[in-house]
RNA sequence: UGGGGCGUGGCCAAGUGGUUAAGGCACGGGGUUUUGAUCUCCGCAUCCCAGGUUCGAAUCCUGGCGCCCCAGCCA
């Protein structure tokens, strides 16, 4: 197990329940499970569930967490998703050991349990059409009514079920239903479906089955088979708990797990539903499941987010039953806290403009020393080449700048990080009036960026030697949507509020040459800008592409 | 107007009858600083409303109000 995942998580109402169950000796060993359906990629909402379930397994003695693919609907599920999900869980830092399961592992047992239900006259084969079943179900205020097939004999039901299984009927022709109560106020109890016919190959079982179990039946039984003690799921399943318990009460299962619901995570300025994520990917609104703007784990991984930061985020947001929309700033804070510690610093100019030091000898070059991390001496020093022609950030020069602007404007002295004090003398403009070059003079006595006379220089800016710099593409990411809660958009489509500037690509960035040596995994801070890493898909040694993971906090930009 | 949940500061979230109502994020302000970063210090709520019980209530009771979920042969 990844060492950094070992800090115990803060408690919550679910852990209180578990504590009580241990105290009362209801359980000696806690077993949880993370049960994704392999019909899409995992997102940060799943990370919350993963951290909850695997976190409990880490913190309680002898506890374990199973990874179980809830693969009961071959129409939507793919091996591609299974592989991606495993990778994401591992990347997040969790280990299921030998507890890798699939609901499909239990298809035969599930079928035997269904037969047991039929034999108890607690389930029957219905032959109503899907439309009729809906009609017979009633609605929120009116009770449903019994299907005319509800009183078939056990023998007939057994026979029909067997034939459903062997593929003798067309899809939709018959349906196995639990016999509960068509007038139940909880609609989930109005004879819910247990098995439907699907003539479809399954990623794991191939074409050995023509019927597939429904979630409500398969999930509780699978939990019981695996000896799950606490089955944690999201709030929308609260209404299904009576059903979860009903099945287990009818059947002789090895255990009766406790289902506990908690609220799903919502993050502002993004969407979290699988349906919408699918739509964004398939409609090419983004480049794929791993688009760095998406809240998917693969997108965040590519963007450069660290597993530690995501875990930290999950522990900060807590676990409750309240609907919530967490602000992106919480995630960004977790990220910056981690990145600040692990990322070495470098100088990189994203929007370059020439700075010419007029009094610096034309052909001279010198090597200056830069510190790799101001708060961590162990990261050491590096050489930074200096010469007459440099690049600085275009907005580090301003004409008619206010007093509080600590960067270049005519007559103002600024420190070039690790280098010299430079006083801006004048600029050169093109015919349109755009500044094309900034000129200045340096003070040779300030080498290293300090002066003997104790003269105060408020501003320090980053720079890069023009002749030594490497050119790279840099992608700046911003929130995917322009409104905080796009999913709630009553009028129009949520896609209408997609942020057109969610990615800004800069092609002519000038980076300190050392950055060409970074690995794909390495996160770096570009001083004064933010944290960056190479794009794992597009970056090449001779065509570097960097992603901005998250910007630095900027109290100046806020005021300005 | 059936059933199930939820309501503590801008956003999360502790709190389980006696606490100055934790903490984080955000926000505002001070200090340090060769990143307007980091770090650091300070400030920032009487708990949806109304009654009631109690010496004492965010915590108990009653009645309101608000928000979310459920009518897939999806999970």
Coordinates of C-alpha atoms (C1' of nucleotides) in Angstrom, one line a residue:
Chain A
X1 CA 0.0 0.0 0.0
X2 CA 1.1 3.5 -0.8
X3 CA 2.5 4.9 2.4
X4 CA 0.9 8.3 1.9
X5 CA -2.5 6.8 2.2
X6 CA -2.0 5.6 5.7
X7 CA -3.2 8.7 7.6
X8 CA -6.5 7.8 9.3
X9 CA -9.4 9.7 7.8
X10 CA -11.5 11.9 9.9
X11 CA -14.6 10.2 11.4
X12 CA -18.1 10.5 10.0
X13 CA -21.5 9.1 10.7
X14 CA -20.7 5.8 8.9
X15 CA -17.6 5.3 11.0
X16 CA -19.6 5.9 14.1
X17 CA -22.0 3.1 13.1
X18 CA -19.0 0.8 12.4
X19 CA -17.5 1.8 15.8
X20 CA -20.7 0.8 17.5
X21 CA -20.9 -2.5 15.6
X22 CA -17.4 -3.3 16.7
X23 CA -18.1 -2.2 20.3
X24 CA -21.2 -4.4 20.4
X25 CA -19.3 -7.3 18.8
X26 CA -21.8 -7.4 16.0
X27 CA -18.7 -7.7 13.7
X28 CA -15.2 -8.8 14.4
X29 CA -14.0 -7.8 10.9
X30 CA -15.2 -5.0 8.7
X31 CA -15.7 -5.7 5.0
X32 CA -16.6 -3.0 2.6
X33 CA -16.7 -2.9 -1.2
X34 CA -16.4 -0.4 -4.0
X35 CA -18.9 -1.6 -6.7
X36 CA -18.6 0.4 -9.9
X37 CA -20.6 -0.5 -13.0
X38 CA -18.1 -0.7 -15.8
X39 CA -20.1 1.6 -18.1
X40 CA -17.9 4.6 -18.0
X41 CA -14.8 6.2 -16.5
X42 CA -14.4 7.0 -12.8
X43 CA -14.7 10.6 -11.7
X44 CA -13.9 12.5 -8.5
X45 CA -17.3 11.6 -7.1
X46 CA -16.2 7.9 -7.3
X47 CA -13.0 9.0 -5.6
X48 CA -15.0 10.0 -2.6
X49 CA -16.6 6.5 -2.4
X50 CA -13.2 4.8 -3.0
X51 CA -11.6 6.8 -0.2
X52 CA -14.5 6.1 2.1
X53 CA -14.6 2.3 1.4
X54 CA -10.9 1.6 1.1
X55 CA -10.2 4.2 3.8
X56 CA -12.3 2.2 6.3
X57 CA -10.4 -1.0 5.2
X58 CA -7.1 0.7 6.0
X59 CA -8.1 2.2 9.3
X60 CA -9.9 -0.7 11.0
X61 CA -8.0 -3.8 12.1
X62 CA -8.2 -6.7 9.7
X63 CA -10.7 -4.8 7.6
X64 CA -10.7 -5.3 3.8
X65 CA -12.4 -3.6 0.9
X66 CA -13.4 -5.5 -2.2
X67 CA -13.4 -4.1 -5.7
X68 CA -16.5 -5.5 -7.3
X69 CA -17.6 -4.8 -10.9
X70 CA -21.3 -4.6 -10.9
X71 CA -21.6 -6.0 -14.4
X72 CA -25.2 -7.0 -14.7
X73 CA -26.1 -5.1 -17.8
X74 CA -24.0 -6.2 -20.8
X75 CA -25.8 -3.7 -23.0
X76 CA -23.8 -0.9 -21.4
X77 CA -20.6 -2.4 -20.1
X78 CA -17.3 -2.8 -21.7
X79 CA -13.9 -4.4 -20.9
X80 CA -12.3 -1.0 -21.7
X81 CA -14.1 0.5 -18.7
X82 CA -13.1 -2.4 -16.4
X83 CA -9.4 -1.8 -17.3
X84 CA -9.7 1.9 -16.9
X85 CA -11.4 1.6 -13.5
X86 CA -8.7 -0.7 -12.1
X87 CA -6.0 1.7 -13.3
X88 CA -7.8 4.6 -11.6
X89 CA -8.3 2.9 -8.3
X90 CA -4.6 1.8 -8.2
X91 CA -3.5 5.3 -9.2
X92 CA -5.5 6.8 -6.4
X93 CA -3.4 4.6 -4.2
X94 CA -5.6 1.7 -3.2
X95 CA -5.1 -2.0 -3.3
X96 CA -7.8 -4.6 -3.4
X97 CA -5.4 -7.4 -3.0
X98 CA -7.0 -10.6 -4.0
X99 CA -10.5 -9.2 -3.5
X100 CA -11.3 -8.6 -7.1
X101 CA -14.8 -9.7 -7.9
X102 CA -17.5 -9.3 -10.5
X103 CA -21.2 -9.7 -9.9
X104 CA -21.1 -12.0 -13.0
X105 CA -18.9 -14.4 -10.9
X106 CA -22.2 -15.1 -9.0
X107 CA -24.5 -15.5 -11.9
X108 CA -25.1 -19.2 -11.2
X109 CA -25.6 -18.6 -7.5
X110 CA -27.9 -15.7 -8.2
X111 CA -29.9 -17.9 -10.5
X112 CA -30.3 -20.5 -7.8
X113 CA -31.4 -17.9 -5.3
X114 CA -34.0 -16.8 -7.9
X115 CA -35.3 -20.3 -8.1
X116 CA -35.5 -20.4 -4.4
X117 CA -37.6 -17.3 -4.5
X118 CA -39.9 -18.9 -7.1
X119 CA -40.2 -22.0 -5.0
X120 CA -41.3 -20.0 -2.1
X121 CA -43.9 -18.3 -4.3
X122 CA -42.1 -15.0 -3.7
X123 CA -41.3 -14.5 -7.4
X124 CA -43.2 -15.1 -10.6
X125 CA -42.8 -14.8 -14.3
X126 CA -44.8 -11.9 -15.8
X127 CA -45.7 -11.8 -19.4
X128 CA -47.1 -8.3 -19.6
X129 CA -45.4 -6.0 -22.0
X130 CA -43.1 -3.3 -20.7
X131 CA -45.7 -0.7 -21.4
X132 CA -48.4 -2.6 -19.5
X133 CA -46.1 -3.2 -16.6
X134 CA -45.7 0.5 -16.4
X135 CA -49.4 1.0 -16.5
X136 CA -50.0 -1.6 -13.9
X137 CA -47.4 0.0 -11.6
X138 CA -49.6 3.0 -10.8
X139 CA -47.9 6.2 -9.9
X140 CA -46.7 8.3 -7.0
X141 CA -50.2 8.8 -5.6
X142 CA -52.2 5.8 -6.9
X143 CA -51.4 2.2 -6.0
X144 CA -50.6 -0.3 -8.7
X145 CA -52.6 -3.4 -9.6
X146 CA -51.7 -7.0 -9.8
X147 CA -50.6 -8.5 -13.1
X148 CA -53.0 -11.1 -14.5
X149 CA -49.9 -13.4 -14.5
X150 CA -49.2 -12.9 -10.8
X151 CA -50.8 -16.1 -9.7
X152 CA -49.1 -18.6 -12.0
X153 CA -48.2 -21.8 -10.2
X154 CA -44.8 -22.4 -8.9
X155 CA -44.3 -25.2 -11.5
X156 CA -45.2 -23.0 -14.4
X157 CA -43.0 -20.2 -13.1
X158 CA -40.1 -22.6 -12.7
X159 CA -40.6 -23.9 -16.2
X160 CA -40.9 -20.4 -17.7
X161 CA -37.8 -19.2 -15.9
X162 CA -35.8 -22.2 -17.1
X163 CA -36.9 -21.4 -20.7
X164 CA -36.0 -17.8 -20.2
X165 CA -32.6 -18.9 -19.1
X166 CA -32.0 -21.1 -22.1
X167 CA -33.0 -18.5 -24.5
X168 CA -36.3 -19.8 -25.7
X169 CA -38.0 -16.4 -25.6
X170 CA -37.5 -13.1 -27.2
X171 CA -36.4 -10.1 -25.2
X172 CA -39.3 -8.4 -23.4
X173 CA -41.5 -11.5 -23.7
X174 CA -41.2 -12.4 -20.1
X175 CA -39.8 -11.0 -16.9
X176 CA -39.1 -12.5 -13.5
X177 CA -40.6 -10.3 -10.8
X178 CA -40.5 -10.4 -7.0
X179 CA -44.0 -10.9 -5.5
X180 CA -44.2 -8.2 -2.9
X181 CA -47.0 -5.7 -2.9
X182 CA -48.4 -3.8 -5.9
X183 CA -50.0 -1.2 -3.5
X184 CA -46.9 -0.5 -1.6
X185 CA -46.4 3.3 -1.0
X186 CA -42.7 2.7 -1.9
X187 CA -42.9 2.1 -5.6
X188 CA -39.7 0.0 -5.5
X189 CA -41.7 -2.6 -3.7
X190 CA -44.4 -2.9 -6.4
X191 CA -43.2 -6.3 -7.6
X192 CA -39.8 -5.2 -8.9
X193 CA -38.0 -6.9 -11.8
X194 CA -35.4 -9.6 -10.9
X195 CA -34.4 -11.0 -14.2
X196 CA -34.9 -9.7 -17.7
X197 CA -34.1 -11.5 -21.0
X198 CA -31.2 -10.1 -22.9
X199 CA -29.7 -12.0 -25.9
X200 CA -26.4 -10.3 -25.5
X201 CA -22.9 -11.4 -24.9
X202 CA -21.3 -10.4 -21.6
X203 CA -17.7 -9.1 -21.3
X204 CA -17.0 -11.8 -18.6
X205 CA -19.4 -14.7 -19.3
X206 CA -19.7 -14.5 -23.0
X207 CA -23.0 -15.9 -24.3
X208 CA -23.7 -18.4 -21.6
X209 CA -26.6 -16.4 -20.3
X210 CA -29.8 -15.1 -21.9
X211 CA -31.1 -13.6 -18.7
X212 CA -29.4 -11.0 -16.5
X213 CA -30.2 -10.1 -12.9
X214 CA -31.3 -6.6 -12.0
X215 CA -29.4 -4.4 -9.6
X216 CA -31.7 -4.7 -6.6
X217 CA -31.5 -8.4 -6.6
X218 CA -27.9 -8.9 -7.6
X219 CA -26.4 -6.3 -5.4
X220 CA -27.7 -7.4 -2.0
X221 CA -27.1 -11.0 -2.7
X222 CA -23.5 -10.3 -4.0
X223 CA -22.8 -8.3 -0.9
X224 CA -24.1 -11.2 1.2
X225 CA -22.0 -13.8 -0.7
X226 CA -18.9 -11.7 -0.2
X227 CA -19.6 -11.2 3.5
X228 CA -19.7 -7.4 3.2
X229 CA -20.6 -5.9 6.6
X230 CA -21.4 -2.4 5.5
X231 CA -22.7 -1.7 2.0
X232 CA -22.2 2.0 1.4
X233 CA -24.0 3.7 -1.4
X234 CA -25.4 7.0 -2.4
X235 CA -28.7 8.6 -1.3
X236 CA -30.8 7.7 -4.3
X237 CA -30.7 4.1 -3.1
X238 CA -32.3 5.0 0.2
X239 CA -35.7 4.0 -1.2
X240 CA -34.2 0.7 -2.3
X241 CA -33.0 -0.4 1.2
X242 CA -36.4 -2.0 2.1
X243 CA -35.9 -4.1 -1.1
X244 CA -32.3 -4.9 -0.2
X245 CA -33.5 -6.2 3.1
X246 CA -36.5 -8.0 1.7
X247 CA -34.4 -10.2 -0.6
X248 CA -32.0 -11.1 2.1
X249 CA -34.8 -11.8 4.5
X250 CA -36.4 -14.2 2.1
X251 CA -33.2 -16.0 1.1
X252 CA -30.8 -18.2 3.1
X253 CA -27.8 -16.1 2.4
X254 CA -24.6 -16.4 4.4
X255 CA -24.9 -12.9 5.8
X256 CA -27.2 -9.8 5.9
X257 CA -25.1 -6.7 5.2
X258 CA -26.2 -3.3 6.3
X259 CA -26.8 -0.8 3.6
X260 CA -25.9 2.8 4.6
X261 CA -26.4 5.8 2.3
X262 CA -24.4 9.0 2.0
X263 CA -24.6 12.0 -0.3
X264 CA -22.8 12.0 -3.5
X265 CA -20.2 14.7 -4.2
X266 CA -20.9 17.7 -6.4
X267 CA -18.3 20.1 -7.5
X268 CA -19.1 23.5 -8.7
X269 CA -18.4 24.6 -12.3
X270 CA -18.4 21.0 -13.6
X271 CA -20.8 18.1 -14.1
X272 CA -20.5 14.7 -12.4
X273 CA -23.2 12.5 -13.9
X274 CA -22.1 9.7 -16.1
X275 CA -24.8 10.5 -18.7
X276 CA -23.4 14.1 -19.1
X277 CA -19.8 12.9 -19.1
X278 CA -20.7 10.4 -21.8
X279 CA -22.4 13.1 -23.8
X280 CA -19.4 15.5 -23.5
X281 CA -17.0 12.8 -24.6
X282 CA -19.1 11.3 -27.4
X283 CA -20.2 14.7 -28.6
X284 CA -16.5 15.7 -28.8
X285 CA -17.1 18.7 -26.6
X286 CA -13.9 17.5 -24.9
X287 CA -11.0 15.4 -26.3
X288 CA -11.9 12.2 -24.5
X289 CA -12.5 10.7 -21.1
X290 CA -9.0 11.9 -20.1
X291 CA -9.5 15.4 -21.2
X292 CA -7.7 17.5 -18.5
X293 CA -10.7 19.7 -18.0
X294 CA -12.9 16.8 -17.0
X295 CA -13.5 15.7 -13.4
X296 CA -12.6 12.2 -14.4
X297 CA -9.7 10.5 -12.6
X298 CA -8.0 9.9 -15.9
X299 CA -8.5 13.5 -16.9
X300 CA -7.1 14.7 -13.6
X301 CA -4.2 12.3 -13.8
X302 CA -3.3 13.7 -17.2
X303 CA -3.8 17.2 -16.0
X304 CA -1.2 16.5 -13.3
X305 CA -3.4 16.3 -10.2
X306 CA -1.7 14.1 -7.6
X307 CA -3.4 11.1 -5.9
X308 CA -2.4 12.5 -2.6
X309 CA -4.2 15.8 -3.3
X310 CA -7.3 14.0 -4.3
X311 CA -7.3 11.8 -1.2
X312 CA -6.7 14.9 0.9
X313 CA -9.6 16.6 -0.7
X314 CA -11.9 13.6 -0.1
X315 CA -11.0 13.6 3.6
X316 CA -11.7 17.4 3.8
X317 CA -15.1 17.3 2.3
X318 CA -16.5 14.8 4.8
X319 CA -19.3 12.2 4.5
X320 CA -22.8 13.1 5.4
X321 CA -26.3 12.8 4.0
X322 CA -26.7 16.4 3.0
X323 CA -26.9 17.5 -0.6
X324 CA -23.9 19.6 -1.3
X325 CA -21.9 21.4 -3.9
X326 CA -18.3 21.7 -2.9
X327 CA -16.3 24.7 -4.2
X328 CA -13.5 24.0 -6.6
X329 CA -11.2 26.1 -4.3
X330 CA -11.2 23.2 -1.8
X331 CA -9.7 20.9 -4.4
X332 CA -7.3 23.5 -5.6
X333 CA -6.2 24.1 -2.0
X334 CA -5.5 20.4 -1.6
X335 CA -3.5 20.4 -4.8
X336 CA -1.5 23.5 -4.0
X337 CA -0.7 22.1 -0.6
X338 CA 0.8 19.0 -2.0
X339 CA 2.4 20.5 -5.1
X340 CA 4.0 23.3 -3.0
X341 CA 6.0 20.7 -1.2
X342 CA 6.9 18.3 -4.0
X343 CA 7.4 20.6 -7.0
X344 CA 10.8 22.0 -7.7
X345 CA 10.8 25.5 -9.1
X346 CA 11.7 26.7 -12.6
X347 CA 11.5 29.8 -14.6
X348 CA 9.3 29.8 -17.7
X349 CA 7.9 32.7 -19.7
X350 CA 4.5 32.0 -21.1
X351 CA 3.8 35.1 -23.1
X352 CA 7.3 36.3 -24.0
X353 CA 8.6 39.7 -24.9
X354 CA 12.3 40.6 -25.3
X355 CA 14.1 42.4 -22.5
X356 CA 17.4 43.8 -23.7
X357 CA 20.0 44.8 -21.2
X358 CA 21.7 47.6 -23.1
X359 CA 24.7 47.9 -20.8
X360 CA 25.4 44.1 -20.7
X361 CA 28.3 43.1 -23.1
X362 CA 27.0 41.7 -26.4
X363 CA 28.6 38.3 -26.4
X364 CA 28.9 37.8 -22.7
X365 CA 27.2 34.9 -20.9
X366 CA 27.3 33.8 -17.3
X367 CA 25.9 31.0 -15.2
X368 CA 23.8 32.1 -12.2
X369 CA 22.6 29.8 -9.4
X370 CA 19.0 29.2 -8.8
X371 CA 17.5 27.5 -5.8
X372 CA 15.2 24.6 -6.7
X373 CA 12.9 25.1 -3.7
X374 CA 12.9 28.1 -1.3
X375 CA 11.7 26.0 1.6
X376 CA 13.6 22.8 1.0
X377 CA 17.4 23.1 0.8
X378 CA 17.6 19.4 0.0
X379 CA 16.3 20.0 -3.5
X380 CA 19.5 21.8 -4.2
X381 CA 20.7 24.4 -6.7
X382 CA 20.8 24.6 -10.5
X383 CA 22.6 26.7 -13.1
X384 CA 20.7 29.3 -14.8
X385 CA 22.3 31.0 -17.9
X386 CA 22.1 34.7 -18.2
X387 CA 22.9 36.9 -21.3
X388 CA 22.1 40.3 -22.9
X389 CA 18.8 39.2 -24.5
X390 CA 16.2 37.8 -22.3
X391 CA 12.5 37.0 -22.4
X392 CA 10.2 38.3 -19.8
X393 CA 6.4 38.1 -19.4
X394 CA 4.6 40.6 -21.5
X395 CA 2.5 41.8 -18.6
X396 CA 5.5 42.4 -16.4
X397 CA 5.8 45.7 -18.3
X398 CA 3.2 48.3 -18.1
X399 CA 3.0 51.8 -19.5
X400 CA 1.8 54.4 -17.1
X401 CA 1.9 51.9 -14.3
X402 CA 0.3 52.7 -10.9
X403 CA 2.6 53.1 -7.9
X404 CA 1.7 49.6 -6.6
X405 CA 2.7 47.9 -9.8
X406 CA 6.0 46.3 -8.7
X407 CA 7.2 45.4 -12.2
X408 CA 8.7 47.2 -15.2
X409 CA 7.7 50.6 -16.3
X410 CA 10.0 53.4 -17.4
X411 CA 12.4 54.3 -14.7
X412 CA 11.4 51.6 -12.3
X413 CA 14.0 49.1 -10.9
X414 CA 13.1 45.5 -10.7
X415 CA 14.9 42.4 -9.6
X416 CA 15.4 39.6 -12.1
X417 CA 15.2 36.5 -10.0
X418 CA 18.6 35.0 -9.1
X419 CA 20.2 37.6 -11.5
X420 CA 20.5 41.4 -11.2
X421 CA 18.6 44.6 -10.6
X422 CA 17.5 46.0 -13.8
X423 CA 16.0 49.5 -14.4
X424 CA 13.7 49.9 -17.4
X425 CA 14.8 52.7 -19.6
X426 CA 12.5 52.6 -22.6
X427 CA 10.5 50.3 -24.9
X428 CA 10.3 49.8 -28.7
X429 CA 6.9 49.7 -30.4
X430 CA 5.8 48.5 -33.7
X431 CA 3.7 50.6 -36.1
X432 CA 0.5 49.6 -34.3
X433 CA 1.9 50.8 -31.0
X434 CA 2.4 47.4 -29.5
X435 CA 5.5 47.0 -27.4
X436 CA 8.0 44.7 -29.0
X437 CA 11.0 45.1 -26.9
X438 CA 11.7 46.3 -23.4
X439 CA 15.1 47.9 -22.7
X440 CA 16.9 48.4 -19.5
X441 CA 20.2 48.7 -17.8
X442 CA 21.6 46.4 -15.1
X443 CA 23.6 47.1 -12.0
X444 CA 26.7 44.7 -12.0
X445 CA 26.9 45.1 -8.3
X446 CA 23.7 43.2 -7.7
X447 CA 24.7 39.9 -9.1
X448 CA 22.5 37.1 -7.6
X449 CA 19.7 39.6 -7.1
X450 CA 21.0 41.4 -4.0
X451 CA 22.7 44.7 -3.3
X452 CA 25.3 45.8 -0.7
X453 CA 23.6 49.1 0.0
X454 CA 20.4 47.5 1.2
X455 CA 18.4 49.3 -1.5
X456 CA 14.8 48.1 -1.6
X457 CA 13.5 46.6 -4.7
X458 CA 10.0 45.5 -4.3
X459 CA 9.4 43.5 -7.4
X460 CA 11.0 40.3 -8.5
X461 CA 10.2 38.8 -11.9
X462 CA 11.1 35.7 -13.8
X463 CA 13.0 35.6 -17.0
X464 CA 14.8 33.3 -19.3
X465 CA 17.8 33.8 -21.6
X466 CA 16.7 34.1 -25.2
X467 CA 19.5 32.0 -26.7
X468 CA 19.3 29.3 -24.1
X469 CA 15.5 28.9 -23.8
X470 CA 13.5 26.0 -25.2
X471 CA 10.2 26.7 -26.9
X472 CA 7.2 24.8 -25.7
X473 CA 3.4 24.7 -25.9
X474 CA 1.6 25.4 -22.7
X475 CA -2.1 24.7 -22.1
X476 CA -3.8 26.8 -19.5
X477 CA -7.0 25.2 -18.1
X478 CA -9.9 26.9 -16.5
X479 CA -13.3 25.8 -15.3
X480 CA -15.3 23.8 -17.8
X481 CA -18.5 25.7 -17.3
X482 CA -19.2 29.4 -16.7
X483 CA -21.9 28.8 -14.1
X484 CA -21.5 27.2 -10.7
X485 CA -24.2 24.6 -11.1
X486 CA -24.6 23.7 -14.8
X487 CA -26.6 20.6 -14.1
X488 CA -29.3 22.7 -12.5
X489 CA -29.8 24.9 -15.6
X490 CA -33.5 24.9 -15.9
X491 CA -33.7 26.7 -19.2
X492 CA -31.7 25.6 -22.1
X493 CA -29.1 22.8 -22.2
X494 CA -26.3 22.6 -19.6
X495 CA -23.9 22.5 -22.6
X496 CA -24.9 26.1 -23.3
X497 CA -22.8 27.2 -20.4
X498 CA -19.6 25.4 -21.4
X499 CA -16.7 27.8 -21.0
X500 CA -15.2 28.7 -24.4
X501 CA -11.9 29.5 -22.6
X502 CA -11.7 26.3 -20.6
X503 CA -8.4 25.7 -22.4
X504 CA -6.1 28.4 -23.7
X505 CA -3.1 27.0 -25.7
X506 CA 0.1 29.1 -25.8
X507 CA 2.5 27.9 -28.6
X508 CA 5.5 30.1 -28.1
X509 CA 6.4 29.7 -24.5
X510 CA 10.1 30.1 -23.6
X511 CA 11.2 27.7 -20.9
X512 CA 14.4 27.4 -18.9
X513 CA 16.3 24.6 -20.7
X514 CA 16.3 22.3 -17.6
X515 CA 12.6 21.8 -18.1
X516 CA 13.3 19.7 -21.2
X517 CA 14.8 17.1 -18.9
X518 CA 11.7 16.6 -16.7
X519 CA 10.0 13.3 -16.7
X520 CA 6.4 12.8 -17.6
X521 CA 5.6 12.3 -14.0
X522 CA 7.4 15.3 -12.7
X523 CA 5.4 18.3 -11.5
X524 CA 7.1 21.6 -11.5
X525 CA 6.3 25.1 -10.3
X526 CA 6.8 27.8 -12.9
X527 CA 7.6 30.6 -10.5
X528 CA 4.9 33.2 -10.2
X529 CA 2.6 31.2 -12.5
X530 CA 1.5 27.9 -11.2
X531 CA 2.2 24.2 -11.2
X532 CA 2.8 22.4 -14.5
X533 CA 3.7 19.0 -15.9
X534 CA 4.2 17.5 -19.3
X535 CA 1.1 16.3 -21.1
X536 CA 1.4 12.6 -21.0
X537 CA -0.3 12.2 -24.4
X538 CA 1.0 15.0 -26.5
X539 CA 4.4 16.0 -25.1
X540 CA 7.4 14.8 -27.1
X541 CA 11.1 15.5 -26.3
X542 CA 11.4 17.8 -29.3
X543 CA 7.9 19.2 -29.0
X544 CA 7.2 19.8 -25.3
X545 CA 3.7 20.3 -24.2
X546 CA 3.0 21.4 -20.6
X547 CA -0.3 21.4 -18.8
X548 CA -1.1 23.9 -16.1
X549 CA -2.3 21.8 -13.2
X550 CA -3.4 24.8 -11.1
X551 CA -2.3 28.4 -10.9
X552 CA -0.6 29.9 -7.9
X553 CA -2.7 31.9 -5.5
X554 CA -2.7 35.5 -6.8
X555 CA -3.7 38.2 -4.3
X556 CA -2.6 40.8 -6.7
X557 CA -4.8 39.7 -9.5
X558 CA -7.7 39.6 -7.1
X559 CA -7.2 43.3 -6.1
X560 CA -6.4 44.3 -9.7
Chain B
rU1 C1' -52.0 16.4 -2.3
rG2 C1' -48.0 8.7 -1.8
rG3 C1' -43.2 7.2 0.1
rG4 C1' -38.1 8.2 1.5
rG5 C1' -34.4 11.9 3.0
rC6 C1' -32.1 16.6 4.3
rG7 C1' -32.0 21.7 6.6
rU8 C1' -25.3 24.7 11.7
rG9 C1' -21.5 31.3 8.6
rG10 C1' -20.4 32.4 1.1
rC11 C1' -19.0 26.6 0.4
rC12 C1' -17.9 22.0 3.1
rA13 C1' -18.4 20.2 8.3
rA14 C1' -17.9 19.0 13.9
rG15 C1' -21.5 19.0 17.6
rU16 C1' -25.8 13.3 20.3
rG17 C1' -29.4 18.8 26.7
rG18 C1' -24.7 22.6 30.2
rU19 C1' -18.7 24.1 24.8
rU20 C1' -16.7 31.2 24.4
rA21 C1' -21.1 26.7 18.6
rA22 C1' -14.5 22.7 16.5
rG23 C1' -11.9 22.6 12.0
rG24 C1' -11.1 23.4 6.6
rC25 C1' -12.0 26.3 2.2
rA26 C1' -13.3 31.3 0.8
rC27 C1' -13.1 36.3 2.3
rG28 C1' -10.9 40.8 5.0
rG29 C1' -6.6 42.8 7.5
rG30 C1' -1.2 42.7 9.8
rG31 C1' 4.0 40.5 9.6
rU32 C1' 8.1 37.8 7.0
rU33 C1' 9.7 37.0 2.0
rU34 C1' 15.0 37.4 -4.2
rU35 C1' 7.9 33.7 -6.4
rG36 C1' 2.3 40.0 -5.4
rA37 C1' 3.9 32.2 -3.9
rU38 C1' 5.0 29.7 0.7
rC39 C1' 5.0 30.7 5.9
rU40 C1' 2.8 33.3 10.0
rC41 C1' -0.7 36.3 13.1
rC42 C1' -5.7 38.4 13.6
rG43 C1' -10.9 38.9 12.2
rC44 C1' -15.3 36.4 10.4
rA45 C1' -22.5 32.2 13.0
rU46 C1' -26.5 31.7 18.2
rC47 C1' -27.6 26.8 14.6
rC48 C1' -34.7 27.2 8.5
rC49 C1' -39.1 29.5 11.2
rA50 C1' -42.8 29.5 15.3
rG51 C1' -44.4 27.6 19.7
rG52 C1' -43.4 24.3 23.8
rU53 C1' -40.5 21.1 27.7
rU54 C1' -36.3 22.4 30.9
rC55 C1' -32.7 26.0 35.9
rG56 C1' -30.4 25.3 30.9
rA57 C1' -31.7 23.3 23.7
rA58 C1' -28.3 23.6 17.6
rU59 C1' -29.2 19.2 20.5
rC60 C1' -36.0 16.9 23.2
rC61 C1' -41.6 17.7 21.7
rU62 C1' -45.4 20.0 18.4
rG63 C1' -46.6 22.7 14.1
rG64 C1' -44.9 25.1 9.8
rC65 C1' -41.5 26.3 5.7
rG66 C1' -37.8 25.0 2.2
rC67 C1' -34.8 21.7 -0.8
rC68 C1' -33.5 16.7 -2.8
rC69 C1' -34.8 11.5 -4.5
rC70 C1' -38.5 7.7 -6.4
rA71 C1' -43.4 5.9 -11.3
rG72 C1' -36.1 1.7 -16.1
rC73 C1' -37.2 -5.1 -18.3
rC74 C1' -30.5 1.3 -15.7
rA75 C1' -27.2 1.2 -11.7

